[in-house]
Amino acid sequence: MGTIVIVGGSKGIGNSLIHNLLEKNKIINISRTPPPLDHNNLTHYSCDVLNDELPEIDQIDSLVYCPGSINLKPISRLNLEDFREDFEINVLGAVKTIQKYLPQLKKGVNPSVLLFSTVAAKLGMPFHASVAASKSAVEGLVKSLGAELAPTIRVNAIAPTVTDTQLASKLLRNEKMIENITERHPLKKFLNPDEVAVTAAFLISDKAVSFSGQIFEMDCGIVSFKM
């Protein structure tokens, strides 16, 4: 039974990941609100990662940082504070968490770190300047830390396309928008959080010990294919 720290497991992909891992692992969730479930293998710490002190944890085998943002505006309507907020949520929160728990990870069993990027870091899309900039920094962090922490700690990221979570609800708020997003993807679908959680669970497992410094595109073909 491994000990996995999930930051942001109360909703979306993080919550799906908790459900995926809970039966066979000890899960420690850190988020402002608790996950909507109760289990002997789950410990929750209420914490604002950006503003609060992170809890003391003795043992960690894997760390998953889930918080993100979807702040879509024309560049003329984005101000510097928008860029700062997105960078803090996506990058500085991850850095703060990794720095806090690095000593425990170094003592873990096949330890790993998993972060989240976005397809917008590779596919230029209008109105994504702020989130694409911050997620591109996440990808740089993965490459750099993967090299720095090898061979002890693996560091990877998943870059999903639109995923049916509360965070993306504005993009999926009516049938027409859902149809348009579905048609934009060559596989004629977008993601559900359980799909992403399965990939996340694999990447922090012993089955993925040869992967580090990698960005895994879960793109339903939108980045990979032109059709």
Steps between C-alpha positions, in 0.01 A plus 500: 500500500653827384454845651381750242454871560244660269470877497156601376314173539163640598380545140557403140798291397646500851181358646483232230859410580415457868220260407737311270775455760319487832449128549868408468679812623513747784380831357573838655295777340585869534237748384284782627192275516487129586422235237138381511584157637614329816743207513748352745780546246427871447638788706401856416673826589309821438756739359537781246824392336598848388437678830521245783777291648490152354438219750782289636499152345751233599485260206429560130549272201328713236388862474228612259431872456160555337405869538465692177318784330308570180516875458404561137501863387631705208845640571348849507287396798772314691688706754824420678307382805331232286840372393627511860199310635525228236875467558452477876231232474669287236870547565583655837252279686666195347848630581401576860355152543796320343749695709305426817479127447824430313678351806213255555483411130871422492436233764191362324456173312548559125406865560343717234345841440215559257393844377242618247547706186257561212482444125510881471871489585566341159198596291461872447143600578345846529430638850735251673800732550501496879427133562728389214786707643465353849452141380801533271695588813364182662639300208839666540492418870430135421798477265738680734398322821486165323868543416596649836329235713597194291544220577322531834172678417308482173321815380234496227194694389173437322381758247127441457264656252157621617389283792146481635564657840365797691806697393401460134126549554493833316635327190230231517204702618257411220441237234633717217832559678529130581435413136757752376770378737427138413527571127830686541669184624595236241382225734163679526509512877651689789620364833326395816694522828503124554700453177762745617508343846578159352800646318610688811478184710716317247765772490556495876494120517783249492398419141632839383847495658668567164313828437633834620509850358211413269188696403218260416257654253143388563372697204232289325710568192466880497876563528622189322278491191392735222191357333 
